[in-house]
Coordinates of C-alpha atoms in Angstrom, one line a residue:
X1 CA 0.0 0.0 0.0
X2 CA 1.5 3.1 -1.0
X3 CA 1.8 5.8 1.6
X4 CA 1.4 9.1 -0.5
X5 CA 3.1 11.4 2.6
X6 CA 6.3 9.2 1.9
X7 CA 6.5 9.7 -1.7
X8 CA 9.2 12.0 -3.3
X9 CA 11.2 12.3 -6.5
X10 CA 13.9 10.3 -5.2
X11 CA 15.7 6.8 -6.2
X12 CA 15.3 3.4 -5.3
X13 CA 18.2 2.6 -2.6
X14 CA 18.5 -0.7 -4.9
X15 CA 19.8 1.4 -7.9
X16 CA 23.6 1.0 -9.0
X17 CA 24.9 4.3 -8.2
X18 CA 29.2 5.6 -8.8
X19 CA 29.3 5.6 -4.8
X20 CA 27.7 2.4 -4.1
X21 CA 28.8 -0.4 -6.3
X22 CA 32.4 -2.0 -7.9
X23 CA 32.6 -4.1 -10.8
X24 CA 34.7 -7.0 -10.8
X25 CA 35.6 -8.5 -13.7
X26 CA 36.5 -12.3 -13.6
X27 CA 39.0 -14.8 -16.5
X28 CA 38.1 -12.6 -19.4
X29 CA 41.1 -14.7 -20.9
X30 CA 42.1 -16.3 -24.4
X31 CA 41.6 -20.3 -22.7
X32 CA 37.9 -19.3 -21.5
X33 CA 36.8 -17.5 -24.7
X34 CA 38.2 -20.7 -26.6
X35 CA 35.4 -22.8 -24.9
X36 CA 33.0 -19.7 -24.5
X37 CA 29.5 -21.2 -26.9
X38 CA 27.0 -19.7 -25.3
X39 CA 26.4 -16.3 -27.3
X40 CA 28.9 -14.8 -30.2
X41 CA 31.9 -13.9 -28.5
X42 CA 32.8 -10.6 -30.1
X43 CA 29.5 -9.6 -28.8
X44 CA 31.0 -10.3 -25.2
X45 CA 34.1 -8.7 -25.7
X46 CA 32.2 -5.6 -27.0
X47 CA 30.0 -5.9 -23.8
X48 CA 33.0 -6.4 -21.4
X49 CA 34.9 -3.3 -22.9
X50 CA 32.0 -1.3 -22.3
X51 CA 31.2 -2.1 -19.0
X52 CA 34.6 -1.2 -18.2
X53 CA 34.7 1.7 -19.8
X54 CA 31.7 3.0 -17.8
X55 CA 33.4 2.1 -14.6
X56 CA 36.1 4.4 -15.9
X57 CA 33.8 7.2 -16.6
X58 CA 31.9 7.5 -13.3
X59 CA 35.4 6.4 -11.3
X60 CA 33.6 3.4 -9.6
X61 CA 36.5 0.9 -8.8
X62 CA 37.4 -2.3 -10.1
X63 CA 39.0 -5.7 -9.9
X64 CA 40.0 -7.4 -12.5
X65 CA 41.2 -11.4 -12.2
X66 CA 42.4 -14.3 -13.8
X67 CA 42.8 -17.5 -13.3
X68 CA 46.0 -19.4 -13.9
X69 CA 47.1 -16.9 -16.4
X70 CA 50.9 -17.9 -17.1
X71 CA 50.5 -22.0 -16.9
X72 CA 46.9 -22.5 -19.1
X73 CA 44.4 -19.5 -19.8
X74 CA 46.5 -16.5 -20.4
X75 CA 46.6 -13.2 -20.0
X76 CA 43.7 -10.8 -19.6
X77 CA 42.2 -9.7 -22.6
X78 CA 44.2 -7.0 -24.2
X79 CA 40.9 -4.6 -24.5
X80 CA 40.1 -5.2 -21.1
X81 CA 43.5 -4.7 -19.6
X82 CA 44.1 -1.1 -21.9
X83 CA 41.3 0.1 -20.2
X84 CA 43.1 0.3 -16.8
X85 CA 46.9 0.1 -17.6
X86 CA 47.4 0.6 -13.9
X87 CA 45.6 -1.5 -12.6
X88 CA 47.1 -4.8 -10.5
X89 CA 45.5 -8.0 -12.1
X90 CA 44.7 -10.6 -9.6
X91 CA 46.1 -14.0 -10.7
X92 CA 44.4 -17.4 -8.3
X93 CA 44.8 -21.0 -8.4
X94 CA 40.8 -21.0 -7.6
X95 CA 37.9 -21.4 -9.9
X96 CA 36.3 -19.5 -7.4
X97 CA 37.4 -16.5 -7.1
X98 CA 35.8 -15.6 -3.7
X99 CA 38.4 -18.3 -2.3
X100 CA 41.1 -16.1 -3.0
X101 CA 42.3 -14.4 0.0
X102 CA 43.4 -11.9 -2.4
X103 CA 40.7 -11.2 -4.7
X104 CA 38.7 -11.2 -1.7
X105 CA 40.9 -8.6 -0.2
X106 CA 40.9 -6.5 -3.0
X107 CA 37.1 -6.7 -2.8
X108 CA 36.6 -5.5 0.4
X109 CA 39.4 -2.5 0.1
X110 CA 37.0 -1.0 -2.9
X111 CA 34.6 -0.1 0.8
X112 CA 31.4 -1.1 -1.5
X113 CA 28.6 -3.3 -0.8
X114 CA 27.3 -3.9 -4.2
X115 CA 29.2 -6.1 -6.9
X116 CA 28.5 -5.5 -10.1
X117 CA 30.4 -9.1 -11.8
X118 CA 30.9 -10.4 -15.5
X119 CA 33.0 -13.0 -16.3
X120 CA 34.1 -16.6 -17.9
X121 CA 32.7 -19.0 -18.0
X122 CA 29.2 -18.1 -16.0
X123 CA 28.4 -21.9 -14.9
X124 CA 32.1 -21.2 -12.8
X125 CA 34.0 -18.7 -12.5
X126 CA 30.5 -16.3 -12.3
X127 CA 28.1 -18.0 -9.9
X128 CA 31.0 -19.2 -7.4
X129 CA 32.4 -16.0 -6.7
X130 CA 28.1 -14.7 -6.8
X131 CA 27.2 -17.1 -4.5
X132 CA 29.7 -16.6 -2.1
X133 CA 29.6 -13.1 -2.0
X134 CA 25.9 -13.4 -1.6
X135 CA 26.4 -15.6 1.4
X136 CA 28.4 -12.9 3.0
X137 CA 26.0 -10.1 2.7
X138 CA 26.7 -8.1 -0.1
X139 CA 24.3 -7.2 -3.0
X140 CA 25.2 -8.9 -6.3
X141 CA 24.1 -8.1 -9.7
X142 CA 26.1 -10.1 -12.8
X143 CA 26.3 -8.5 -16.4
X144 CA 25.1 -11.1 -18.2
X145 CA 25.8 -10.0 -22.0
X146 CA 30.1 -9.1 -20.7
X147 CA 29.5 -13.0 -19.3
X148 CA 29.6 -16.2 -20.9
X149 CA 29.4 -20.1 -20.7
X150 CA 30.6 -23.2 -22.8
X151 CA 27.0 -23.5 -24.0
X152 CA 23.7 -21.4 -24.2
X153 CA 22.1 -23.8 -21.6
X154 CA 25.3 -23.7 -18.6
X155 CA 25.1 -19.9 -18.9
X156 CA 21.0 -19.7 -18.9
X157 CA 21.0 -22.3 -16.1
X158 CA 24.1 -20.9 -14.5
X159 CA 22.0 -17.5 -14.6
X160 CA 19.1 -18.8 -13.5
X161 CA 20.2 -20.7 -10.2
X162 CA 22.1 -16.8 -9.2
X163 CA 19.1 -15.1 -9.7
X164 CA 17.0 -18.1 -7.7
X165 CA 19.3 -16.8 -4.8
X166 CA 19.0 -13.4 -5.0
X167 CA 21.5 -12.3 -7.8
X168 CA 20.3 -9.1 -10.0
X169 CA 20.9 -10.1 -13.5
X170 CA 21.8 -7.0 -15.7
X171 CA 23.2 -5.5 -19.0
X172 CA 26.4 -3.7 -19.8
X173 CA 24.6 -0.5 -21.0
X174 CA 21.9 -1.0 -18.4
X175 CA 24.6 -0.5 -16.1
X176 CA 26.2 3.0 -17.7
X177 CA 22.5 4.3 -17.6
X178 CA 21.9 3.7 -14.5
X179 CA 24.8 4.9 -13.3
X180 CA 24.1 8.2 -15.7
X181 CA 20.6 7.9 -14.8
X182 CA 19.8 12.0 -15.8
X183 CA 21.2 13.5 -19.2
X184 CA 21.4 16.7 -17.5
X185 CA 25.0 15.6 -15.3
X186 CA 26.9 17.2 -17.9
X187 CA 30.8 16.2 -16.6
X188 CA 29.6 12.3 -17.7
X189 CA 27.3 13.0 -20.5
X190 CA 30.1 13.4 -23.5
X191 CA 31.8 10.4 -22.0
X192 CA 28.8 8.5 -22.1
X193 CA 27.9 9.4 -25.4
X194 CA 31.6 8.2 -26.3
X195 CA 31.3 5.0 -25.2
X196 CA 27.5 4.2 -26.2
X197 CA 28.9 5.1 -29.6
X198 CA 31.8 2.8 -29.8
X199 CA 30.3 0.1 -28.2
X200 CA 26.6 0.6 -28.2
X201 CA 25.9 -0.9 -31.7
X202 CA 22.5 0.7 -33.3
X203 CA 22.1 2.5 -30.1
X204 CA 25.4 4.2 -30.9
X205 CA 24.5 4.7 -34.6
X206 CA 21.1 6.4 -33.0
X207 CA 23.1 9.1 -30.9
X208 CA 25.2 9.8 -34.1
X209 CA 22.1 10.2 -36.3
X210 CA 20.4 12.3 -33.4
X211 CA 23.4 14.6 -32.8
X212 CA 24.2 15.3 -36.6
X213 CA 20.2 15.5 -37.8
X214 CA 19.2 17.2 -33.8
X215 CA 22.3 19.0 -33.0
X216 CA 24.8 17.7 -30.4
X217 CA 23.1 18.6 -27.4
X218 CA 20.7 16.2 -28.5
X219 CA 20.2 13.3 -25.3
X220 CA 19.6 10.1 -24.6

């Protein structure tokens, strides 16, 4: 029942925001996109840069991992890893990443309480780390088109048994809107018009059409 003396034009305390959340991004390596069948894959890698290129424009932090990188699966993507020169890769033994005292680590140092996760392959290396960080209390939500499994059953059923337990399934770009979430924040707009229109397929091809036909203030 809705309680009209409560109701304000404010957001949902369940939305992603660029103080609330960190996106972790788990074995987006050569040996897991080998057996990756679940979608096309250049579609995931399109996804995956993108996502991490919207963590970049609103400054939310990440972790980036990979699993056995120098003895089977090698190294992160190069895409990925261009995105965030800088950035220390965490390298585990572990399928599960969440079993990695240092992944884990580097988790809780980011001070955030909502995980935004994509990764390879979903049926592993996604819903272990998921679960587990469910178990311990924080808020999950996986990007399932930067994610993928060795076939288009493992990753719907991997998808289905996380969001059974409370996972928030998402999109890359549902992600950089949300984070946006009003065209009138002007220091992220242009950025988020950049990366919609390099990754963001017909989308992107709209914002062109709109800004050359509308003019370049032209939104959304």
């Amino acid at each position: 029942m809705v309680d009209f003396a409560q109701v304000s034009a404010a957001p949902a305390p369940d939305l992603l925001t660029p103080d609330n959340c960190a996106v972790l991004f788990v074995d987006h390596q050569p040996q897991m996109f080998f057996g990756t069948g679940s979608s096309d894959r250049t579609a995931i890698i399109n996804a995956t840069v993108g996502l991490a290129k919207a963590a970049k424009v609103f400054d939310v932090p990440v972790v980036l991992s990979t699993v056995a990188a120098e003895s089977f699966s090698g190294p992160l993507m190069p895409q990925l890893a261009d995105v965030f020169p800088d950035q220390k890769i965490v390298d585990r033994s572990t399928m599960n990443a969440w079993e990695d005292t240092n992944f884990v680590e580097a988790v809780k140092a980011t001070g955030r309480t909502k995980l935004v996760i994509a990764g390879l392959w979903t049926e592993v290396c996604v819903v272990l780390p998921a679960l587990s960080a469910l178990a311990q209390g924080y808020e999950v939500y996986v990007v399932t088109d930067a994610s993928g499994g060795v076939s288009p059953q493992a990753h719907e059923h991997a998808v289905q048994r996380m969001v059974q337990a409370g996972v928030v399934p998402v999109t890359w770009v549902q992600v950089l809107l949300e984070l946006q979430r009003d065209w009138a924040r002007t220091e992220t707009y242009l950025p988020v018009m950049d990366v919609v229109k390099e990754h963001g397929g017909t989308y992107g091809l709209g914002v062109v059409y709109a800004q050359t036909v509308i003019g370049a203030h032209a939104a959304g």
